[in-house]
Amino acid sequence: MYVILPIVVVLFAAVAAVLAVAARRRRRDAEIKQEQLAAARAALAETRSHLDQIVANAPISVSLRDREGRYRIANDLLLTWMQRSSDEVIGKSIDELYSVELATEIRTNDRMIIEAARPVSEERKMSHPDGKTRHIMGTSFPAVDAAGRVVGVGTIGLDVTEWKAAERRLEEAQRMEALGQLTGGIAHDFNNLLTVVRGSLELLAEGRCDADTAQRRIAMAMKAADRGAELTQNLLSFAKRQRLLPEAVPVAEIVVHLRDLLDRTLREDIALEIDVAADIPEITIDSARLETALVNLSINAQEAMPSGGTLTIRSWLDAKRSDICISLGDTGVGMRREMLDHVYEPFFTTKGEGQGKGLGLSMVRGFVEQSGGVVEIDSEPGRGTTVLLRLPVKIPALRTAQIVGDSNAPPLNILLVEDEEGVRDLTVELLNSMGHTVVAAASGTEAMETYESHRPRPDLLISDLVLPGGISGRKIVQSLRAADPRLPAVVMSGYADTVIRQEGALPRDVVFLRKPFSRAQLAAAVNRAYFGEEQPRSLTA
């Protein structure tokens, strides 16, 4: 027994030592865990601080609203746009911050995002309290908590106003680059046409022609004048200084205009082949920009054929995909795959320095995509390049009918408003030759005074669209129709873009007559305005 007791004492001492070591280890482990937890909390706090700084100073607007529409996050840029402090926004609902209309729109969008549980991206123009209207590219997304429940809506927005302005400047630069290549050929053609007109008139003035020769010279001069008018319309349309109003445009018609432009633009060693299917429906599109795109693609194709070749332009209807296809194929040098990966980038060009800006395909794709279409390119070195434009078939808008033929309207009292004396006198003579009585005015103000003082009141108004003094042809139509709602009207112009863009399209029942016009076209415009689309109009109605 006396031997066992010391052994027991030693065992208890060993156990106690082990327990003490274990206790110290647990305390150390606990201290380490506390240190790690404190470090993790500090790191988390630092990360949160960094994220807060990033969000606060980000060059994009950032916000988070809960399901009740109360703001939980609003960064500095958004607060600047809203012209409010953080205290004025955080915790406040959209009903407290916005108009009823805007709050309703935001609530509807938030509800849609929450129900769909997926992000939504859009571009829109927005007016902010700081007085600026911005073009915002934004994305809204459902915000979720740790359990995966949707607790609100987050939104980020990028101000792309300057980008859009730069895009417009690039587009204008591209258009002017192509326009510069057109002017030489256009000027050459105009000089030829003017030579025909002037020479014919001189021969007629000198009386050196017999009756048959005189008629032939007159026909030649008229044909040259018509050709000059066509060239002017093509050039103005290409430069986008002439707006034909939103209308349904036949692709074949655009290609015909394109042929005229390309005949004066492409080198003589470039053969042009055009194949347009007969069953292509009309499409509603900006015809001037489409023509610009096709001309620039044609110029690119020419530059890809330095030793000559063939440019083939085809158009057809892909009924399966409901697309109208326009392809431009060249027999040029082609492009490598690595080049194809960059062709849409602004300023990317395979030309030498000073030979181009590299804007063509970038602008073409931008326009086509804005029109709801796509651009596809197929190219291989030595086998040429084909650019395919796919444009969606759309419901055609109302298309202005061609003004042809002669008038069968009865003798009318017509008020004519035209500031250019030569055009005014000629138009009066043409109308008089049709049996109409004309009272002429040189400005909008004079037209108003004439309408009030002259009897009988006019049966028809014919007015130039662009007039001095601030009263346009459109305003004259509006003013006179306030007194006579059924007054037929013809508005004429050779350069209509400025006023149309500023004041909007003309009423649908107003006939638009493009200058220069022939006697037959003027007569048909009178006829169409007076009789309307269906029933003849009574003089006493």
XYZ file of C-alpha atoms in Angstrom:
541
model
C 0.000 0.000 0.000
C 2.802 2.332 0.865
C 4.256 1.525 -2.529
C 0.963 2.215 -4.494
C 0.274 5.590 -2.908
C 3.252 7.359 -4.475
C 2.280 5.939 -7.847
C -1.255 7.313 -7.518
C 0.118 10.714 -6.540
C 2.363 10.723 -9.582
C -0.522 9.735 -11.880
C -2.761 12.511 -10.485
C 0.035 15.008 -10.981
C 0.497 13.885 -14.586
C -3.230 14.105 -15.298
C -3.357 17.549 -13.729
C -0.430 18.644 -15.880
C -2.108 17.325 -19.019
C -5.367 19.064 -18.124
C -3.525 22.310 -17.480
C -1.795 22.113 -20.831
C -5.120 21.391 -22.533
C -6.741 24.305 -20.745
C -3.939 26.637 -21.813
C -4.270 25.366 -25.374
C -8.026 25.983 -25.341
C -7.474 29.471 -23.987
C -4.880 30.086 -26.677
C -7.152 28.694 -29.347
C -9.945 30.917 -28.081
C -7.608 33.905 -28.102
C -6.519 33.051 -31.641
C -10.143 32.700 -32.762
C -10.950 36.038 -31.173
C -7.981 37.575 -32.889
C -9.000 35.993 -36.197
C -12.599 37.100 -35.714
C -11.459 40.610 -34.892
C -9.145 40.592 -37.927
C -11.957 39.284 -40.121
C -14.300 41.956 -38.803
C -11.668 44.599 -39.390
C -11.046 43.288 -42.922
C -14.774 43.188 -43.571
C -15.161 46.717 -42.257
C -12.255 47.839 -44.428
C -13.707 46.098 -47.474
C -17.117 47.631 -46.762
C -15.460 51.021 -46.458
C -13.652 50.511 -49.752
C -16.850 49.373 -51.452
C -18.722 52.362 -50.035
C -15.993 54.653 -51.394
C -16.100 52.957 -54.789
C -19.893 53.200 -54.977
C -19.906 56.776 -53.710
C -17.285 57.952 -56.198
C -18.201 55.743 -59.156
C -18.764 57.584 -62.473
C -22.101 55.785 -62.721
C -25.293 56.281 -60.744
C -25.948 53.546 -58.165
C -29.115 53.069 -56.148
C -31.009 50.428 -54.199
C -34.703 50.621 -53.332
C -36.573 48.184 -51.114
C -39.838 46.556 -52.106
C -41.773 49.581 -50.767
C -39.792 51.931 -53.003
C -37.660 53.449 -50.221
C -34.070 54.324 -51.076
C -31.457 52.321 -49.130
C -28.484 53.344 -51.268
C -27.908 56.400 -53.458
C -24.376 57.312 -54.494
C -22.915 60.784 -54.925
C -23.445 61.030 -58.687
C -27.132 60.163 -58.387
C -27.525 62.654 -55.533
C -25.897 65.309 -57.728
C -28.352 64.571 -60.535
C -31.236 64.718 -58.050
C -29.882 67.930 -56.460
C -30.439 66.426 -53.002
C -28.331 65.365 -50.006
C -28.051 61.821 -48.700
C -30.283 62.673 -45.716
C -32.956 63.909 -48.125
C -32.963 60.650 -50.099
C -31.995 57.667 -47.926
C -35.091 56.223 -46.260
C -37.424 58.291 -48.430
C -39.867 56.682 -50.866
C -40.212 57.446 -54.535
C -43.597 59.072 -53.778
C -41.803 61.635 -51.613
C -39.111 62.377 -54.183
C -40.773 62.316 -57.594
C -43.874 63.444 -59.418
C -46.885 61.146 -59.454
C -46.220 60.173 -63.069
C -42.541 59.348 -62.573
C -43.151 57.549 -59.254
C -45.817 55.404 -60.934
C -43.453 54.568 -63.800
C -40.632 53.605 -61.391
C -42.962 51.488 -59.246
C -44.255 49.653 -62.332
C -40.716 48.929 -63.541
C -39.608 47.775 -60.074
C -42.585 45.438 -59.819
C -41.795 43.956 -63.220
C -38.147 43.325 -62.244
C -39.110 41.782 -58.887
C -41.685 39.488 -60.479
C -39.408 38.484 -63.345
C -36.433 38.017 -60.970
C -33.991 38.988 -63.721
C -32.092 42.128 -64.803
C -33.508 44.562 -67.344
C -31.333 46.919 -69.418
C -32.500 49.925 -71.415
C -31.407 53.234 -72.875
C -33.528 56.304 -72.282
C -33.419 60.065 -72.081
C -34.075 61.481 -68.626
C -34.528 65.028 -67.374
C -32.999 65.637 -63.939
C -33.591 68.370 -61.339
C -30.154 69.842 -62.075
C -31.628 71.077 -65.359
C -29.855 68.622 -67.655
C -31.339 66.020 -69.958
C -29.140 62.956 -70.097
C -29.053 59.865 -72.284
C -28.734 57.067 -69.717
C -27.737 53.468 -70.361
C -29.079 51.672 -67.290
C -29.520 48.217 -65.809
C -31.963 47.366 -63.024
C -31.730 44.051 -61.188
C -33.445 42.208 -58.313
C -31.535 42.617 -55.013
C -31.577 39.459 -52.833
C -30.700 38.766 -49.185
C -28.628 35.898 -47.763
C -31.599 33.570 -47.992
C -32.096 34.341 -51.682
C -35.262 36.385 -51.149
C -35.787 39.430 -53.427
C -35.788 42.423 -51.091
C -35.656 45.282 -53.581
C -34.344 46.630 -56.857
C -30.827 47.864 -57.596
C -30.072 50.198 -60.474
C -26.880 51.372 -62.122
C -26.886 54.034 -64.807
C -24.171 55.307 -67.154
C -24.430 58.791 -68.673
C -23.682 58.246 -72.377
C -24.803 61.696 -73.524
C -21.316 62.663 -74.701
C -20.849 59.263 -76.331
C -24.035 59.759 -78.323
C -22.892 63.232 -79.364
C -19.523 61.815 -80.428
C -21.338 59.083 -82.372
C -23.308 61.739 -84.250
C -20.095 63.623 -85.009
C -18.472 60.426 -86.267
C -21.484 59.728 -88.452
C -21.297 63.230 -89.919
C -17.573 62.829 -90.531
C -18.196 59.548 -92.324
C -20.938 61.105 -94.433
C -18.731 64.035 -95.390
C -15.852 61.679 -96.256
C -18.084 59.899 -98.746
C -19.707 63.134 -99.901
C -16.319 64.504 -100.850
C -15.877 61.622 -103.251
C -19.245 62.325 -104.845
C -18.979 66.067 -105.462
C -16.508 65.862 -108.334
C -18.719 63.619 -110.424
C -21.878 65.555 -109.516
C -20.273 68.893 -110.462
C -19.120 67.423 -113.782
C -22.644 66.222 -114.586
C -24.197 69.545 -113.623
C -21.851 71.457 -115.902
C -22.848 69.175 -118.762
C -26.545 69.701 -118.035
C -26.155 73.474 -117.766
C -24.328 73.468 -121.102
C -27.306 71.759 -122.725
C -29.829 74.146 -121.143
C -27.884 77.335 -121.870
C -26.969 76.326 -125.406
C -30.553 75.368 -126.248
C -31.906 78.642 -124.866
C -29.332 80.693 -126.807
C -30.238 78.968 -130.069
C -33.943 79.570 -129.386
C -33.317 83.218 -128.466
C -31.372 83.829 -131.696
C -34.240 82.353 -133.762
C -31.940 80.068 -135.702
C -34.133 77.006 -135.308
C -37.027 75.865 -137.419
C -40.154 74.617 -135.632
C -39.023 70.991 -135.411
C -35.524 71.921 -134.219
C -36.982 74.348 -131.679
C -39.198 71.633 -130.242
C -36.222 69.303 -130.070
C -34.115 71.939 -128.283
C -36.951 72.606 -125.834
C -37.250 68.894 -125.095
C -33.475 68.654 -124.573
C -33.489 71.587 -122.144
C -36.426 70.190 -120.198
C -34.790 66.757 -119.995
C -31.568 68.341 -118.746
C -33.505 70.343 -116.135
C -35.276 67.201 -114.932
C -31.960 65.399 -114.709
C -30.509 68.286 -112.696
C -33.433 68.128 -110.286
C -32.863 64.393 -109.844
C -29.168 64.917 -109.147
C -29.984 67.593 -106.570
C -32.459 65.363 -104.758
C -30.003 62.459 -104.717
C -27.186 64.635 -103.392
C -29.311 66.319 -100.715
C -30.766 63.006 -99.649
C -27.311 61.473 -99.382
C -26.036 64.407 -97.322
C -29.153 64.061 -95.132
C -30.069 67.676 -95.697
C -33.401 66.674 -97.167
C -36.062 64.773 -95.250
C -38.776 62.935 -97.160
C -40.851 62.432 -94.003
C -41.257 58.975 -92.429
C -42.424 56.790 -95.276
C -42.420 53.312 -96.699
C -39.531 53.008 -99.142
C -39.124 50.369 -101.866
C -35.651 48.870 -101.735
C -35.577 48.872 -105.533
C -36.031 52.650 -105.521
C -33.082 53.100 -103.159
C -30.924 50.876 -105.351
C -31.857 52.905 -108.455
C -30.706 56.089 -106.704
C -27.614 54.200 -105.575
C -26.734 53.228 -109.130
C -26.866 56.882 -110.171
C -24.521 57.872 -107.340
C -22.104 54.994 -107.857
C -21.883 55.584 -111.612
C -20.248 58.920 -110.711
C -18.187 57.627 -107.820
C -16.598 54.292 -108.707
C -13.498 54.083 -110.861
C -13.868 53.027 -114.477
C -12.099 49.726 -113.758
C -14.866 48.735 -111.304
C -17.780 46.877 -112.901
C -21.104 47.385 -111.136
C -23.699 44.611 -111.154
C -27.077 45.047 -109.462
C -29.672 42.342 -108.937
C -32.880 43.257 -107.083
C -35.642 40.689 -106.625
C -39.097 41.730 -107.761
C -40.986 40.537 -104.671
C -39.303 42.743 -102.049
C -41.900 44.587 -99.944
C -41.577 48.206 -98.887
C -39.801 48.914 -95.602
C -40.068 51.842 -93.231
C -36.546 53.156 -92.773
C -34.402 56.291 -92.919
C -33.701 56.071 -96.635
C -31.000 58.765 -96.567
C -28.970 56.920 -93.946
C -29.450 53.591 -95.718
C -28.220 55.133 -98.940
C -25.266 56.639 -97.055
C -24.407 53.217 -95.639
C -24.568 51.519 -99.048
C -22.443 54.189 -100.736
C -19.777 53.946 -98.040
C -19.735 50.155 -98.269
C -19.346 50.501 -102.038
C -16.412 52.879 -101.603
C -14.816 50.413 -99.178
C -15.281 47.673 -101.781
C -13.631 49.823 -104.456
C -10.607 50.400 -102.239
C -10.341 46.640 -101.709
C -9.971 46.255 -105.514
C -6.920 48.417 -106.333
C -6.453 46.665 -109.681
C -10.130 46.713 -110.592
C -12.841 44.146 -110.207
C -16.592 43.687 -109.827
C -18.941 45.059 -107.185
C -22.170 43.059 -107.007
C -25.163 44.460 -105.120
C -28.049 42.087 -104.560
C -31.299 42.368 -102.621
C -33.912 39.732 -101.837
C -36.567 38.738 -99.320
C -35.701 36.023 -96.812
C -39.283 34.932 -96.178
C -38.284 32.374 -93.545
C -36.697 35.034 -91.334
C -38.908 37.934 -92.503
C -35.783 39.870 -93.436
C -34.958 42.037 -96.398
C -31.378 41.242 -97.373
C -28.991 43.610 -99.141
C -25.536 42.260 -99.938
C -22.478 43.997 -101.389
C -19.806 41.620 -102.666
C -16.439 42.553 -104.150
C -13.699 40.573 -105.875
C -10.972 42.304 -103.902
C -8.109 41.279 -101.675
C -10.266 40.061 -98.787
C -9.428 40.129 -95.081
C -7.779 37.794 -92.611
C -9.709 36.442 -89.600
C -7.808 38.660 -87.175
C -8.834 41.701 -89.202
C -12.488 40.639 -89.225
C -12.433 40.665 -85.430
C -11.744 44.422 -85.476
C -13.580 45.797 -88.528
C -16.469 47.226 -86.487
C -14.190 49.204 -84.169
C -14.320 52.992 -84.744
C -11.161 54.285 -86.454
C -9.940 50.765 -87.302
C -8.788 50.876 -90.926
C -6.651 48.829 -93.294
C -5.905 51.963 -95.332
C -2.681 53.884 -95.150
C -2.348 57.023 -93.057
C -4.381 59.892 -94.437
C -6.442 57.617 -96.711
C -9.498 57.276 -94.499
C -10.872 57.505 -90.984
C -12.003 53.906 -90.545
C -15.559 54.953 -89.684
C -17.526 53.083 -92.359
C -18.435 49.722 -90.862
C -18.777 51.135 -87.352
C -21.372 53.644 -88.537
C -23.097 51.124 -90.804
C -23.528 48.603 -88.007
C -24.766 51.315 -85.623
C -27.435 52.439 -88.100
C -28.519 48.906 -89.049
C -28.816 47.799 -85.424
C -30.803 50.944 -84.548
C -33.137 49.933 -87.376
C -33.584 46.490 -85.826
C -31.281 44.666 -88.229
C -27.869 42.994 -88.229
C -24.689 43.139 -90.309
C -22.838 39.990 -91.373
C -19.411 39.876 -93.077
C -17.836 37.011 -94.999
C -14.279 37.455 -96.230
C -11.156 35.471 -97.050
C -7.792 36.641 -98.372
C -7.785 36.544 -102.149
C -11.514 35.758 -102.404
C -13.040 39.161 -101.740
C -15.537 40.359 -99.159
C -19.323 40.247 -98.897
C -21.211 42.485 -96.479
C -24.802 41.425 -95.793
C -27.377 43.764 -94.268
C -30.458 42.081 -92.790
C -33.316 44.534 -92.241
C -36.619 43.509 -90.663
C -39.808 43.761 -92.675
C -41.983 46.352 -90.957
C -45.543 47.553 -91.386
C -45.261 50.317 -93.981
C -46.149 53.861 -93.002
C -48.374 56.021 -95.189
C -46.463 56.697 -98.364
C -46.853 59.932 -100.300
C -48.254 59.121 -103.716
C -46.422 60.215 -106.841
C -47.739 63.457 -108.254
C -48.212 62.833 -111.961
C -50.760 63.629 -114.606
C -52.887 66.771 -115.185
C -55.652 68.500 -113.236
C -59.362 68.215 -113.851
C -60.285 70.606 -111.031
C -62.750 73.404 -111.913
C -61.473 77.005 -112.055
C -60.349 77.876 -108.525
C -59.447 80.969 -106.565
C -55.925 80.154 -105.356
C -53.801 81.921 -102.750
C -50.123 81.446 -103.689
C -47.365 82.195 -101.162
C -43.797 82.222 -102.548
C -40.940 84.574 -101.623
C -38.774 83.936 -104.708
C -40.039 86.339 -107.378
C -39.099 84.230 -110.393
C -40.740 81.092 -108.975
C -43.800 83.096 -107.901
C -44.324 84.675 -111.336
C -43.814 81.367 -113.150
C -46.222 79.512 -110.832
C -48.863 82.218 -111.334
C -48.556 81.834 -115.113
C -48.781 78.058 -114.919
C -51.910 78.215 -112.737
C -53.485 80.865 -114.959
C -52.855 78.627 -117.969
C -54.972 75.973 -116.220
C -57.869 78.416 -115.863
C -57.355 79.300 -112.184
C -57.412 82.783 -110.652
C -54.367 83.476 -108.482
C -53.656 85.998 -105.739
C -49.954 85.967 -104.829
C -48.163 86.873 -101.595
C -44.429 87.028 -100.891
C -44.464 86.188 -97.159
C -46.515 84.609 -94.423
C -47.581 87.977 -93.054
C -48.717 89.171 -96.483
C -50.591 85.897 -96.989
C -52.538 86.386 -93.746
C -53.429 89.951 -94.669
C -54.455 88.904 -98.189
C -56.647 86.116 -96.845
C -58.485 88.501 -94.543
C -58.979 91.284 -97.098
C -59.479 89.517 -100.402
C -62.853 88.320 -101.652
C -63.800 85.733 -102.615
C -61.922 83.619 -100.088
C -59.493 81.121 -101.669
C -60.596 77.630 -102.646
C -57.029 76.373 -102.371
C -53.744 77.371 -100.697
C -50.357 76.788 -102.322
C -47.410 77.832 -100.158
C -43.677 77.477 -100.074
C -42.557 75.695 -96.901
C -39.557 77.876 -96.021
C -40.490 81.573 -95.947
C -38.873 84.732 -94.513
C -40.287 86.420 -91.429
C -40.705 83.364 -89.230
C -44.088 82.221 -90.618
C -43.588 78.949 -92.472
C -45.921 77.288 -94.933
C -46.979 74.849 -92.211
C -47.978 77.722 -89.916
C -49.939 79.348 -92.730
C -51.874 76.113 -93.238
C -52.642 75.933 -89.513
C -53.770 79.575 -89.301
C -56.003 79.541 -92.378
C -57.545 76.204 -91.423
C -58.536 77.692 -88.085
C -60.970 79.830 -90.132
C -61.675 77.240 -92.842
C -60.963 73.688 -91.614
C -61.676 72.209 -95.039
C -59.257 74.456 -96.963
C -57.225 72.260 -99.369
C -53.495 72.941 -99.257
C -50.335 72.255 -101.230
C -46.934 72.889 -99.638
C -43.898 73.017 -101.912
C -40.178 73.109 -101.284
C -36.850 72.091 -102.689
C -35.163 72.118 -99.280
C -37.538 71.116 -96.508
C -35.431 69.479 -93.813
C -34.934 72.378 -91.379
C -38.547 73.401 -90.883
C -39.889 69.835 -90.924
C -37.486 68.806 -88.156
C -38.269 71.880 -86.073
C -42.024 71.882 -86.486
C -42.937 68.276 -87.230
C -44.493 66.561 -90.209
C -47.204 68.164 -92.324
C -50.843 67.116 -91.851
C -51.608 63.969 -93.802
C -54.091 65.675 -96.135
C -51.610 68.384 -97.181
C -50.021 67.608 -100.549
C -46.250 68.019 -100.629
C -44.833 69.183 -103.987
C -41.084 68.870 -104.525
C -39.293 71.665 -106.397
C -38.506 71.893 -109.225
C -41.849 70.799 -110.634
C -43.391 70.618 -114.082
C -46.738 72.029 -115.170
C -48.205 68.520 -115.099
C -46.935 67.921 -111.564
C -48.343 71.252 -110.366
C -51.687 70.500 -111.980
C -51.813 67.042 -110.428
C -50.976 68.499 -106.998
C -53.882 70.933 -107.327
C -56.130 68.090 -108.401
C -55.106 65.819 -105.544
C -55.420 68.538 -102.897
C -58.796 69.722 -104.165
C -60.475 66.383 -104.738
C -58.782 64.549 -101.887
C -58.255 60.792 -101.944
C -61.850 59.775 -102.687
C -64.710 62.165 -103.523
C -64.538 65.441 -105.472
C -64.949 68.506 -103.270
C -67.871 70.848 -103.950
C -67.034 74.529 -104.419
C -69.911 75.465 -102.124
C -69.193 72.821 -99.463
